[in-house]
């Protein structure tokens, strides 16, 4: 997989979920903090997104807001409206609201959803996102994102046979389009991209990251990785560390451990194969490195995860 897809897969746990909400003003909802990430899309009408910190954000038709870090926030028809507490159920999902909540004011139609994430192994690509990612609608922008929103809205409005699978796939697609739209805006917004936005936009560093993620089991050298982007060993090492925040082989070791954790959680292959797929020729060496990173041996980690 590519770097962005890998970053999402490494953190994902459980299935994403979403619902459509039709609210007539005045209305207000307060969402408690969670381990996951949430999003809201206004299909009709308008709303205010009120983050835990910072200024409220006016959200109009077609706008997408993404709460990357799971912090508590509120959504309301106005800034002075009483807020109803919305709490997660025992299954980690938001309660399913009535199809329509009647009032006397204008209607706001929204899609609200959440992704369950393991923040203990957060990829820095996601960790550096702001608390609120706001993607206002503009004609001709983020066409793929708009298409995913429209399809998701249709499936939630009129569920059909197969909708459960379709909605799950659309939610995965929506998350990737949200993140892609954000990084594209960062790159082309007129300023200078920083952090992982800059790393993914830098051809030599991006080429090295694709190589590492494409084959983490390979015994990569800094010289080989630099050659992927046409740079000398020293020039590449400086460039990679400046943009990614750590040396290439340090990042590779970390990514191998993240990959190993995912394999242990999601697959029942023998430990020796997990070791091989993450670049270790010895199961003993792999187990030692894994325990140093996770605090428990790989076998115990697999039992705890199951």
PDB file of N, CA and C in Angstrom, residues 2 4 14 31 34 37 47 68 87-88 100 108 118 120 129 140 144 149 153 171 185 226 238 249 273 275 302 306:
ATOM      1  N   UNK A   2       0.275   2.384  -0.362  1.00  0.00           N
ATOM      2  CA  UNK A   2       0.994   3.641  -0.311  1.00  0.00           C
ATOM      3  C   UNK A   2       1.036   4.152   1.120  1.00  0.00           C
ATOM      4  N   UNK A   4      -0.122   6.871   2.737  1.00  0.00           N
ATOM      5  CA  UNK A   4      -1.360   7.317   3.378  1.00  0.00           C
ATOM      6  C   UNK A   4      -2.258   6.132   3.723  1.00  0.00           C
ATOM      7  N   UNK A  14     -11.786  -1.958  14.445  1.00  0.00           N
ATOM      8  CA  UNK A  14     -13.231  -2.022  14.300  1.00  0.00           C
ATOM      9  C   UNK A  14     -13.710  -1.456  12.969  1.00  0.00           C
ATOM     10  N   UNK A  31     -20.734  16.290  21.551  1.00  0.00           N
ATOM     11  CA  UNK A  31     -20.143  14.967  21.403  1.00  0.00           C
ATOM     12  C   UNK A  31     -18.966  14.833  22.371  1.00  0.00           C
ATOM     13  N   UNK A  34     -13.451  10.887  22.338  1.00  0.00           N
ATOM     14  CA  UNK A  34     -13.370   9.452  22.060  1.00  0.00           C
ATOM     15  C   UNK A  34     -11.981   9.125  21.537  1.00  0.00           C
ATOM     16  N   UNK A  37     -11.817   9.216  15.468  1.00  0.00           N
ATOM     17  CA  UNK A  37     -11.881  10.486  14.744  1.00  0.00           C
ATOM     18  C   UNK A  37     -13.278  10.600  14.164  1.00  0.00           C
ATOM     19  N   UNK A  47     -24.756  25.101  10.097  1.00  0.00           N
ATOM     20  CA  UNK A  47     -24.514  24.737  11.483  1.00  0.00           C
ATOM     21  C   UNK A  47     -23.253  25.438  11.969  1.00  0.00           C
ATOM     22  N   UNK A  68      -9.879  15.210  13.813  1.00  0.00           N
ATOM     23  CA  UNK A  68      -8.865  14.180  13.662  1.00  0.00           C
ATOM     24  C   UNK A  68      -8.449  13.525  14.971  1.00  0.00           C
ATOM     25  N   UNK A  87     -23.712  10.569  23.755  1.00  0.00           N
ATOM     26  CA  UNK A  87     -22.692   9.689  24.315  1.00  0.00           C
ATOM     27  C   UNK A  87     -22.550   8.414  23.497  1.00  0.00           C
ATOM     28  N   UNK A  88     -21.329   7.905  23.481  1.00  0.00           N
ATOM     29  CA  UNK A  88     -21.058   6.659  22.783  1.00  0.00           C
ATOM     30  C   UNK A  88     -21.765   5.501  23.468  1.00  0.00           C
ATOM     31  N   UNK A 100     -36.011  12.082  11.602  1.00  0.00           N
ATOM     32  CA  UNK A 100     -36.279  13.516  11.571  1.00  0.00           C
ATOM     33  C   UNK A 100     -36.616  13.988  12.977  1.00  0.00           C
ATOM     34  N   UNK A 108     -31.673  21.418   9.052  1.00  0.00           N
ATOM     35  CA  UNK A 108     -30.295  21.137   8.673  1.00  0.00           C
ATOM     36  C   UNK A 108     -30.160  19.631   8.513  1.00  0.00           C
ATOM     37  N   UNK A 118      -6.486   3.408  16.959  1.00  0.00           N
ATOM     38  CA  UNK A 118      -5.571   3.112  18.051  1.00  0.00           C
ATOM     39  C   UNK A 118      -4.560   4.249  18.134  1.00  0.00           C
ATOM     40  N   UNK A 120      -2.409   4.841  20.400  1.00  0.00           N
ATOM     41  CA  UNK A 120      -1.116   4.492  20.978  1.00  0.00           C
ATOM     42  C   UNK A 120      -0.069   4.268  19.891  1.00  0.00           C
ATOM     43  N   UNK A 129      -2.147  16.688  12.109  1.00  0.00           N
ATOM     44  CA  UNK A 129      -3.330  17.398  11.634  1.00  0.00           C
ATOM     45  C   UNK A 129      -3.850  18.347  12.713  1.00  0.00           C
ATOM     46  N   UNK A 140     -15.897  23.109  -8.360  1.00  0.00           N
ATOM     47  CA  UNK A 140     -14.721  22.607  -9.047  1.00  0.00           C
ATOM     48  C   UNK A 140     -13.636  22.057  -8.148  1.00  0.00           C
ATOM     49  N   UNK A 144     -13.801  14.375  -6.069  1.00  0.00           N
ATOM     50  CA  UNK A 144     -13.898  13.000  -5.592  1.00  0.00           C
ATOM     51  C   UNK A 144     -14.515  12.956  -4.200  1.00  0.00           C
ATOM     52  N   UNK A 149     -19.286  11.800  -0.701  1.00  0.00           N
ATOM     53  CA  UNK A 149     -20.309  12.316   0.211  1.00  0.00           C
ATOM     54  C   UNK A 149     -21.703  12.057  -0.353  1.00  0.00           C
ATOM     55  N   UNK A 153     -24.510   9.717   1.368  1.00  0.00           N
ATOM     56  CA  UNK A 153     -25.804  10.288   1.729  1.00  0.00           C
ATOM     57  C   UNK A 153     -26.958   9.495   1.143  1.00  0.00           C
ATOM     58  N   UNK A 171     -17.220   4.869   3.738  1.00  0.00           N
ATOM     59  CA  UNK A 171     -16.614   5.584   4.857  1.00  0.00           C
ATOM     60  C   UNK A 171     -15.089   5.504   4.788  1.00  0.00           C
ATOM     61  N   UNK A 185      -4.541  20.872  -0.297  1.00  0.00           N
ATOM     62  CA  UNK A 185      -4.726  22.290   0.025  1.00  0.00           C
ATOM     63  C   UNK A 185      -3.492  22.855   0.709  1.00  0.00           C
ATOM     64  N   UNK A 226      18.426   6.835  -0.883  1.00  0.00           N
ATOM     65  CA  UNK A 226      18.783   8.102  -1.518  1.00  0.00           C
ATOM     66  C   UNK A 226      18.830   7.977  -3.033  1.00  0.00           C
ATOM     67  N   UNK A 238      19.996  13.959   5.341  1.00  0.00           N
ATOM     68  CA  UNK A 238      19.656  15.277   5.907  1.00  0.00           C
ATOM     69  C   UNK A 238      18.240  15.683   5.501  1.00  0.00           C
ATOM     70  N   UNK A 249      16.442   5.081   8.681  1.00  0.00           N
ATOM     71  CA  UNK A 249      16.408   3.734   9.240  1.00  0.00           C
ATOM     72  C   UNK A 249      15.704   3.693  10.599  1.00  0.00           C
ATOM     73  N   UNK A 273       6.922 -16.035  10.509  1.00  0.00           N
ATOM     74  CA  UNK A 273       6.547 -15.340   9.280  1.00  0.00           C
ATOM     75  C   UNK A 273       6.340 -13.850   9.537  1.00  0.00           C
ATOM     76  N   UNK A 275       8.032 -12.208  11.691  1.00  0.00           N
ATOM     77  CA  UNK A 275       9.412 -11.712  11.752  1.00  0.00           C
ATOM     78  C   UNK A 275       9.979 -11.516  10.352  1.00  0.00           C
ATOM     79  N   UNK A 302      -0.563 -10.739  20.883  1.00  0.00           N
ATOM     80  CA  UNK A 302      -1.590 -11.333  20.021  1.00  0.00           C
ATOM     81  C   UNK A 302      -2.766 -11.830  20.853  1.00  0.00           C
ATOM     82  N   UNK A 306      -6.667 -10.343  20.694  1.00  0.00           N
ATOM     83  CA  UNK A 306      -7.800 -11.189  20.307  1.00  0.00           C
ATOM     84  C   UNK A 306      -8.896 -11.200  21.368  1.00  0.00           C
TER      85      UNK A 306
END
